[in-house]
Short mmCIF file of C-alpha atoms in Angstrom, two decimals:
data_model
loop_
_atom_site.label_atom_id
_atom_site.label_comp_id
_atom_site.label_asym_id
_atom_site.label_seq_id
_atom_site.Cartn_x
_atom_site.Cartn_y
_atom_site.Cartn_z
CA MET A 13 -25.32 59.99 -14.46
CA SER A 14 -24.24 56.68 -12.85
CA SER A 15 -25.57 53.37 -11.47
CA GLU A 16 -24.22 51.70 -8.29
CA THR A 17 -24.23 48.25 -6.65
CA ILE A 18 -22.07 46.38 -4.10
CA VAL A 19 -19.56 43.90 -5.63
CA THR A 20 -16.91 41.49 -4.32
CA PRO A 21 -13.38 40.78 -5.69
CA GLY A 22 -13.51 38.67 -8.86
CA ARG A 23 -17.08 39.68 -9.71
CA ARG A 24 -17.63 39.95 -13.46
CA LEU A 25 -18.65 43.52 -14.28
CA GLY A 26 -18.88 43.81 -18.05
CA LEU A 27 -17.25 43.48 -21.47
CA VAL A 28 -14.27 45.58 -22.56
CA GLU A 29 -16.04 46.00 -25.90
CA GLU A 30 -18.81 47.89 -24.13
CA HIS A 31 -17.01 49.61 -21.22
CA ASP A 32 -13.66 51.10 -20.19
CA ALA A 33 -12.06 49.64 -17.05
CA GLY A 34 -11.73 52.19 -14.25
CA PRO A 35 -10.16 52.18 -10.76
CA GLY A 36 -10.78 49.07 -8.66
CA THR A 37 -11.07 46.73 -11.67
CA TYR A 38 -8.91 44.51 -13.85
CA VAL A 39 -9.27 43.02 -17.33
CA ARG A 40 -8.90 39.36 -18.28
CA GLY A 41 -10.06 37.55 -21.40
CA GLY A 42 -12.02 40.51 -22.68
CA MET A 43 -13.98 40.84 -19.43
CA ILE A 44 -13.79 43.47 -16.69
CA TYR A 45 -13.68 42.14 -13.11
CA SER A 46 -13.75 43.77 -9.68
CA SER A 47 -10.40 43.69 -7.86
CA ILE A 48 -11.76 44.96 -4.51
CA LEU A 49 -14.82 44.89 -2.28
CA GLY A 50 -16.78 48.05 -2.88
CA THR A 51 -19.42 49.87 -4.86
CA LYS A 52 -19.65 49.29 -8.60
CA ARG A 53 -20.23 52.50 -10.48
CA ILE A 54 -20.90 52.95 -14.20
CA THR A 55 -20.36 56.50 -15.36
CA ALA A 56 -22.00 57.54 -18.60
CA PRO A 57 -19.59 59.11 -21.13
CA GLU A 58 -19.70 62.82 -21.79
CA THR A 59 -19.01 62.24 -25.49
CA SER A 60 -19.22 59.16 -27.71
CA GLU A 61 -16.68 57.25 -25.60
CA LYS A 62 -17.59 54.04 -23.78
CA PRO A 63 -19.00 54.18 -20.23
CA VAL A 64 -16.45 53.62 -17.45
CA ILE A 65 -16.90 50.84 -14.89
CA GLN A 66 -15.12 51.38 -11.58
CA VAL A 67 -15.32 50.04 -8.04
CA ASP A 68 -14.99 52.45 -5.12
CA ARG A 69 -13.48 50.96 -1.98
CA LYS A 70 -15.50 51.18 1.22
CA SER A 71 -13.04 52.86 3.59
CA PRO A 72 -13.29 52.71 7.38
CA LEU A 73 -14.34 56.02 8.91
CA ALA A 74 -11.54 58.02 10.50
CA ILE A 75 -12.93 59.82 13.55
CA PRO A 76 -10.66 61.82 15.90
CA THR A 77 -10.69 60.81 19.56
CA ILE A 78 -8.71 62.05 22.57
CA GLY A 79 -5.10 60.97 22.10
CA SER A 80 -5.39 60.59 18.31
CA GLU A 81 -2.50 61.88 16.24
CA VAL A 82 -3.86 63.93 13.36
CA LEU A 83 -2.60 65.71 10.28
CA CYS A 84 -4.29 69.03 9.60
CA ARG A 85 -4.03 72.13 7.43
CA VAL A 86 -4.14 75.64 8.89
CA ILE A 87 -7.17 77.50 7.52
CA ARG A 88 -7.05 80.82 9.38
CA MET A 89 -5.45 82.41 12.41
CA ASN A 90 -5.87 85.09 15.03
CA PRO A 91 -3.51 86.15 17.85
CA ARG A 92 -4.96 83.52 20.21
CA ALA A 93 -5.56 80.43 18.07
CA ALA A 94 -5.24 78.69 14.70
CA THR A 95 -8.24 77.06 13.05
CA VAL A 96 -7.39 73.88 11.14
CA ALA A 97 -9.05 71.28 8.91
CA ILE A 98 -8.26 67.73 10.02
CA MET A 99 -7.24 65.63 7.00
CA MET A 100 -5.93 62.38 8.48
CA VAL A 101 -6.42 60.49 11.74
CA GLY A 102 -3.36 58.30 12.22
CA SER A 103 -2.63 56.97 8.74
CA THR A 104 -6.29 57.01 7.61
CA PRO A 105 -7.58 59.90 5.45
CA CYS A 106 -10.76 61.55 6.72
CA GLN A 107 -13.90 60.97 4.69
CA GLU A 108 -15.74 63.74 6.54
CA ASP A 109 -14.89 67.34 7.39
CA PHE A 110 -13.51 67.79 10.92
CA ALA A 111 -12.40 71.17 12.28
CA GLY A 112 -9.81 71.71 14.99
CA THR A 113 -8.39 74.55 17.05
CA ILE A 114 -4.81 74.93 18.24
CA ARG A 115 -4.94 77.44 21.06
CA HIS A 116 -2.09 79.75 22.02
CA GLN A 117 -1.46 77.86 25.28
CA ASP A 118 -1.33 74.45 23.54
CA ILE A 119 1.52 75.16 21.13
CA ARG A 120 4.50 74.62 23.45
CA SER A 121 4.91 72.85 26.79
CA THR A 122 7.29 75.50 28.21
CA GLU A 123 7.65 79.31 28.02
CA LYS A 124 4.05 79.58 26.90
CA ASP A 125 4.05 83.32 27.54
CA LEU A 126 6.68 83.76 24.81
CA VAL A 127 4.64 82.04 22.11
CA GLN A 128 3.58 84.21 19.17
CA MET A 129 1.05 82.77 16.76
CA VAL A 130 2.64 84.55 13.81
CA ASN A 131 5.92 82.70 14.50
CA SER A 132 4.20 79.33 14.97
CA PHE A 133 1.87 78.71 12.04
CA ARG A 134 0.59 80.29 8.86
CA PRO A 135 -2.46 79.58 6.69
CA GLY A 136 -1.67 76.68 4.38
CA ASP A 137 0.83 74.98 6.70
CA VAL A 138 0.35 71.27 7.34
CA VAL A 139 0.63 70.41 11.04
CA ARG A 140 0.95 67.16 12.97
CA ALA A 141 -0.88 67.45 16.29
CA GLU A 142 -2.58 65.49 19.07
CA VAL A 143 -6.26 65.64 20.00
CA ILE A 144 -6.39 66.74 23.66
CA SER A 145 -10.11 67.46 23.98
CA LEU A 146 -13.31 66.96 22.07
CA GLY A 147 -13.60 70.74 22.32
CA ASP A 148 -16.84 72.53 21.70
CA GLN A 149 -19.59 71.84 19.19
CA ARG A 150 -17.58 73.42 16.41
CA SER A 151 -14.10 71.88 16.64
CA TYR A 152 -11.63 69.60 18.44
CA PHE A 153 -8.88 71.09 20.59
CA LEU A 154 -5.41 70.08 19.40
CA ALA A 155 -1.91 70.47 20.84
CA THR A 156 1.63 70.56 19.43
CA THR A 157 3.48 70.42 22.76
CA LYS A 158 5.35 67.18 21.95
CA ASN A 159 8.60 67.29 19.97
CA GLU A 160 7.18 65.25 17.11
CA HIS A 161 4.25 67.64 16.71
CA GLY A 162 4.22 70.92 14.81
CA VAL A 163 4.60 72.06 11.20
CA VAL A 164 5.63 69.24 8.88
CA PHE A 165 5.02 70.97 5.55
CA ALA A 166 5.16 74.65 4.65
CA GLN A 167 5.84 76.78 1.62
CA SER A 168 7.96 79.91 1.72
CA THR A 169 6.72 83.33 0.70
CA ALA A 170 8.42 82.57 -2.64
CA GLY A 171 6.23 79.48 -3.05
CA ASN A 172 8.93 76.83 -2.52
CA THR A 173 8.72 73.82 -0.20
CA MET A 174 10.79 74.55 2.91
CA ILE A 175 13.01 72.22 4.91
CA PRO A 176 13.48 72.23 8.72
CA VAL A 177 16.72 73.73 10.06
CA SER A 178 15.74 73.81 13.76
CA TRP A 179 12.72 73.29 16.00
CA GLU A 180 11.63 76.88 15.34
CA GLU A 181 12.86 77.62 11.80
CA MET A 182 12.43 76.36 8.24
CA GLN A 183 14.46 77.41 5.22
CA ASP A 184 13.66 77.85 1.54
CA PRO A 185 16.35 75.69 -0.18
CA LYS A 186 16.28 77.87 -3.28
CA THR A 187 16.27 81.41 -1.87
CA LYS A 188 17.95 80.43 1.46
CA ALA A 189 15.43 82.61 3.30
CA VAL A 190 14.64 81.44 6.85
CA GLU A 191 11.15 81.70 8.34
CA LYS A 192 10.06 81.12 11.94
CA LEU A 193 7.57 78.31 12.63
CA ARG A 194 6.72 75.73 15.30
CA VAL A 195 8.55 72.88 13.55
CA ALA A 196 7.88 69.20 14.24
CA LYS A 197 10.82 66.91 14.84
CA GLN A 198 11.59 65.41 11.44
CA GLY A 199 10.48 61.80 11.08
CA ARG A 200 12.33 58.94 9.45
CA ILE A 201 12.92 59.31 5.70
CA PRO A 202 12.54 56.20 3.50
CA GLN A 203 15.65 55.07 1.66
CA HIS A 204 13.90 53.59 -1.38
CA VAL A 205 10.54 54.53 -2.94
CA ALA A 206 9.09 53.02 -6.12
CA PHE A 207 6.28 54.23 -8.38
CA ILE A 208 3.95 52.44 -10.78
CA MET A 209 3.06 55.44 -12.94
CA ASP A 210 -0.38 54.32 -14.07
CA GLY A 211 -3.21 56.25 -15.70
CA ASN A 212 -1.54 58.32 -18.43
CA ARG A 213 -3.80 57.03 -21.22
CA ARG A 214 -7.00 57.42 -19.18
CA TYR A 215 -5.84 60.92 -18.20
CA ALA A 216 -5.57 61.80 -21.89
CA ARG A 217 -8.85 60.09 -22.79
CA LYS A 218 -10.69 61.98 -20.07
CA ARG A 219 -9.46 65.21 -21.68
CA HIS A 220 -10.28 64.02 -25.22
CA ARG A 221 -6.62 63.88 -26.23
CA ILE A 222 -4.52 61.23 -27.96
CA ALA A 223 -2.78 58.66 -25.74
CA SER A 224 0.73 59.98 -26.42
CA SER A 225 -0.17 63.36 -24.89
CA GLY A 226 -0.97 61.56 -21.64
CA HIS A 227 2.50 60.01 -21.63
CA VAL A 228 4.07 63.44 -22.16
CA SER A 229 2.08 64.79 -19.20
CA GLY A 230 3.24 61.76 -17.23
CA PHE A 231 6.89 62.54 -17.96
CA TYR A 232 6.55 66.09 -16.67
CA ARG A 233 4.85 64.79 -13.53
CA LEU A 234 7.77 62.37 -13.08
CA ALA A 235 10.17 65.33 -13.19
CA ASN A 236 8.13 66.99 -10.42
CA VAL A 237 8.05 63.82 -8.30
CA LEU A 238 11.81 63.38 -8.59
CA GLU A 239 12.30 66.97 -7.40
CA TRP A 240 10.03 66.29 -4.40
CA CYS A 241 11.87 63.07 -3.54
CA ASN A 242 15.20 64.85 -3.76
CA ASP A 243 13.97 67.71 -1.54
CA LEU A 244 12.64 65.18 1.00
CA GLY A 245 16.01 63.42 1.16
CA ILE A 246 14.96 60.13 -0.47
CA GLN A 247 18.14 58.60 -1.90
CA ASN A 248 16.77 55.84 -4.16
CA VAL A 249 13.75 56.09 -6.49
CA SER A 250 12.54 53.38 -8.90
CA VAL A 251 9.95 54.08 -11.60
CA PHE A 252 8.05 51.65 -13.83
CA ALA A 253 8.49 53.40 -17.17
CA PHE A 254 7.60 50.61 -19.62
CA ALA A 255 6.45 47.03 -19.07
CA ILE A 256 7.66 44.25 -21.35
CA ASN A 257 4.06 43.35 -22.17
CA ASN A 258 3.47 46.94 -23.32
CA PHE A 259 5.14 45.91 -26.58
CA SER A 260 1.80 44.22 -27.35
CA ARG A 261 0.08 47.61 -27.62
CA SER A 262 -0.64 49.15 -31.01
CA PRO A 263 2.47 49.79 -33.15
CA GLU A 264 1.60 53.49 -33.23
CA GLU A 265 1.53 53.81 -29.44
CA VAL A 266 4.70 51.74 -28.94
CA SER A 267 6.51 53.84 -31.54
CA ALA A 268 5.36 57.06 -29.85
CA LEU A 269 6.52 55.76 -26.45
CA MET A 270 9.93 54.74 -27.81
CA SER A 271 10.39 58.16 -29.44
CA LEU A 272 9.40 59.89 -26.20
CA ALA A 273 11.78 57.69 -24.19
CA LYS A 274 14.68 58.37 -26.55
CA GLU A 275 14.11 62.12 -26.35
CA LYS A 276 13.48 62.34 -22.60
CA LEU A 277 16.32 60.04 -21.52
CA ARG A 278 18.83 62.31 -23.25
CA GLU A 279 17.09 65.43 -21.96
CA LEU A 280 17.04 64.08 -18.39
CA ALA A 281 20.73 63.15 -18.45
CA ASP A 282 22.02 66.18 -20.34
CA LYS A 283 19.85 69.15 -19.38
CA SER A 284 17.81 68.53 -16.24
CA SER A 285 18.54 70.41 -13.02
CA LEU A 286 18.28 67.11 -11.16
CA VAL A 287 21.45 65.91 -12.85
CA LYS A 288 23.26 69.24 -13.17
CA GLN A 289 22.54 70.67 -9.72
CA HIS A 290 21.78 67.61 -7.58
CA GLY A 291 23.99 64.93 -9.15
CA VAL A 292 21.28 62.34 -9.79
CA ARG A 293 22.58 59.05 -11.15
CA ILE A 294 20.44 57.23 -13.75
CA ILE A 295 20.33 53.43 -13.96
CA ILE A 296 18.30 51.60 -16.61
CA ALA A 297 16.86 48.41 -15.12
CA GLY A 298 15.24 45.83 -17.36
CA ASN A 299 15.75 43.79 -20.50
CA ARG A 300 17.31 46.41 -22.75
CA ASP A 301 17.93 43.81 -25.49
CA LEU A 302 14.24 44.27 -26.35
CA LEU A 303 14.72 47.98 -27.12
CA PRO A 304 15.24 49.43 -30.60
CA GLY A 305 18.88 50.28 -31.24
CA ASP A 306 18.49 54.07 -31.07
CA VAL A 307 16.53 53.87 -27.81
CA ARG A 308 19.12 51.51 -26.33
CA GLU A 309 21.82 54.04 -27.25
CA ALA A 310 19.89 56.79 -25.44
CA ALA A 311 19.60 54.56 -22.36
CA GLU A 312 23.33 53.84 -22.40
CA PHE A 313 24.05 57.55 -22.87
CA ALA A 314 21.98 58.42 -19.78
CA GLU A 315 23.81 55.83 -17.69
CA GLU A 316 27.29 56.81 -18.89
CA LYS A 317 26.61 60.54 -18.55
CA THR A 318 25.62 60.17 -14.88
CA GLN A 319 27.66 57.15 -13.77
CA HIS A 320 29.98 59.17 -11.50
CA ASN A 321 27.21 61.22 -9.85
CA ARG A 322 26.75 60.77 -6.11
CA GLY A 323 23.25 62.15 -5.59
CA MET A 324 19.90 60.40 -5.63
CA ARG A 325 19.88 57.14 -7.60
CA LEU A 326 17.07 56.87 -10.17
CA ASN A 327 16.26 53.36 -11.40
CA ILE A 328 14.26 53.61 -14.63
CA CYS A 329 12.63 50.22 -15.24
CA PHE A 330 12.47 50.03 -19.01
CA PRO A 331 11.44 47.57 -20.42
CA TYR A 332 10.81 45.53 -17.31
CA SER A 333 8.82 42.75 -15.67
CA ALA A 334 9.46 41.18 -12.28
CA THR A 335 9.23 37.64 -13.65
CA ASP A 336 11.81 38.49 -16.32
CA GLU A 337 14.04 40.04 -13.64
CA ILE A 338 13.81 36.97 -11.38
CA SER A 339 14.31 34.57 -14.30
CA ALA A 340 17.40 36.50 -15.42
CA ALA A 341 18.80 36.39 -11.87
CA ILE A 342 18.30 32.62 -11.71
CA ARG A 343 20.04 32.22 -15.08
CA LYS A 344 22.98 34.24 -13.74
CA VAL A 345 23.15 32.03 -10.66
CA THR A 346 23.15 28.92 -12.87
CA GLU A 347 25.85 30.38 -15.11
CA ASP A 348 28.03 31.33 -12.12
CA VAL A 349 27.72 27.80 -10.75
CA ARG A 350 28.74 26.41 -14.14
CA LYS A 351 31.77 28.72 -14.22
CA GLY A 352 32.74 27.84 -10.65
CA VAL A 353 32.18 31.39 -9.40
CA LEU A 354 29.43 30.11 -7.09
CA SER A 355 29.00 26.71 -5.46
CA GLU A 356 25.65 24.95 -5.21
CA ASN A 357 25.80 25.29 -1.42
CA ASP A 358 25.96 29.08 -1.82
CA ILE A 359 22.65 29.31 -3.68
CA ASP A 360 20.29 31.15 -1.36
CA GLU A 361 18.02 34.18 -1.24
CA GLN A 362 20.97 36.57 -1.15
CA ALA A 363 22.57 34.94 -4.20
CA ILE A 364 19.45 35.65 -6.25
CA GLU A 365 18.81 39.09 -4.75
CA SER A 366 22.33 40.31 -5.55
CA ARG A 367 21.74 39.48 -9.22
CA LEU A 368 18.44 41.31 -9.64
CA GLN A 369 18.23 44.15 -12.16
CA ILE A 370 17.05 46.82 -9.69
CA PRO A 371 19.88 47.79 -7.33
CA GLY A 372 19.65 49.72 -4.11
CA PRO A 373 18.57 49.18 -0.52
CA PRO A 374 15.38 47.27 0.44
CA LEU A 375 12.18 48.82 -0.87
CA ASP A 376 10.40 50.96 1.74
CA ILE A 377 7.36 52.25 -0.16
CA LEU A 378 5.61 51.19 -3.37
CA VAL A 379 3.08 53.66 -4.81
CA ARG A 380 0.64 52.90 -7.60
CA THR A 381 -1.58 55.59 -9.06
CA SER A 382 -4.92 55.40 -10.95
CA GLY A 383 -6.78 53.41 -8.28
CA GLN A 384 -5.95 50.00 -9.76
CA ILE A 385 -5.27 47.45 -6.99
CA ARG A 386 -2.56 45.28 -8.54
CA PHE A 387 1.22 45.09 -8.93
CA SER A 388 1.36 44.62 -12.72
CA ASN A 389 4.40 42.33 -12.41
CA TYR A 390 6.53 45.10 -10.89
CA MET A 391 9.18 44.60 -8.20
CA LEU A 392 7.48 41.46 -6.87
CA TRP A 393 10.64 40.20 -5.15
CA GLN A 394 11.33 43.56 -3.52
CA SER A 395 7.70 44.11 -2.46
CA ALA A 396 7.43 40.69 -0.80
CA LYS A 397 9.44 41.78 2.22
CA LEU A 398 8.57 44.88 4.24
CA ALA A 399 7.44 47.31 1.55
CA TYR A 400 4.62 49.69 2.50
CA ILE A 401 2.08 49.54 -0.35
CA ARG A 402 -0.12 52.52 -1.21
CA PHE A 403 -2.71 52.63 -4.01
CA VAL A 404 -3.69 56.21 -4.86
CA ASP A 405 -6.93 56.88 -6.71
CA VAL A 406 -5.63 59.58 -9.08
CA PHE A 407 -4.10 59.31 -12.53
CA TRP A 408 -0.33 59.67 -12.59
CA PRO A 409 -0.31 63.18 -14.16
CA ASP A 410 -2.64 64.31 -11.33
CA PHE A 411 -0.39 62.92 -8.57
CA SER A 412 0.52 65.88 -6.32
CA PHE A 413 3.04 66.74 -3.64
CA PHE A 414 0.25 66.50 -1.12
CA HIS A 415 -0.39 62.86 -2.16
CA MET A 416 3.34 62.20 -1.80
CA PHE A 417 3.49 63.94 1.54
CA CYS A 418 0.52 62.03 2.99
CA ILE A 419 2.07 58.73 1.89
CA LEU A 420 5.32 59.67 3.63
CA ILE A 421 3.52 60.61 6.85
CA SER A 422 1.48 57.38 6.74
CA TRP A 423 4.68 55.35 6.31
CA GLN A 424 6.31 57.14 9.24
CA LEU A 425 3.30 56.35 11.44
CA ALA A 426 3.32 52.70 10.32
CA TYR A 427 7.10 52.27 10.50
CA LYS A 428 7.20 50.86 14.04
CA SER A 429 4.74 48.07 13.22
CA ILE A 430 6.56 47.37 9.93
CA LYS A 431 9.87 46.88 11.77
CA GLN A 432 8.22 44.63 14.35
CA ARG A 433 7.32 42.22 11.52
CA SER A 434 10.94 42.01 10.34
#
């Protein structure tokens, strides 16, 4: 059971003593406030827990029109056509159900008589296509005749995510099996993606578990996400593992998080397939002087163990805050001027940027889960440039490959306008 009303950003919603803060809200001074324009919703607890206040964003409707580029999933097929469910119009997810049809004659622009549906699509494939007609009363007519249109995501018969090897074939990277499909020309791949892994505690609370179990679930989801990023060809990934202000949480929770970090850092560096098979390099970014000695040793072990690897670079921000990072960079600049390494005339944006804790190329995409619309003092310097920001309304342990894939497609569609602003 729930109650709803329209609220604006900054609207006071309730007391933290009486409610839990949900997506679309923030907490300050013991009060819960709205962080977005939307519908306030109070959901009654299923047990003795406090009701949850959240604000649902009012999203613009995404309606396909002729010429729209859409992302769709193949539902069923016959020898003459594929029936699809349209999921996104441009970079906007659909709030309603729209059906589409890709007819045999609309798959390729040439040699149409040679097209075989079975070698073009399969149920479950995700396809990028163009709306060419409003169709009949049941569905839109779509086409994949352009090079950039076709299958963009497919799983092999073994259940693994496949990668394109040509315009008509995809390969399972694990089994090496090749399968025929109408493959879209691969879009640009971001160089650097960052994640604010939010929602572990609420994930656990929703399942009536202790908070530490949510963090364990979050670690296993991180392992999945890193595998996806590696398969997609993303070379630099940054993750917000622990904020400096998280030390203010209960001693029991902080202790559990430190124990988990110590265990998982060693496990990640010493046993994970990411390091052993793919050569991932681990970098710990943050103020490690704040860490307990045994946890700091585990962090140093992970860095030393992987320092010569040449695969994807994983920046684990732990413990970290952007203001601490920027302050430390300014202190380094001041110290270098004092030592004569840097002159006062050389102090500029690049001088500070080169001394930040998080290395790597410029940030392309920043993802925050749990529906909260805020940065939580994470990568503020890096996000201020041309980063593409996506807030996803799922808890971190529920973040899926499909969420990741849709974010990547949205970034590719928005890339041209992003570059025009640079």
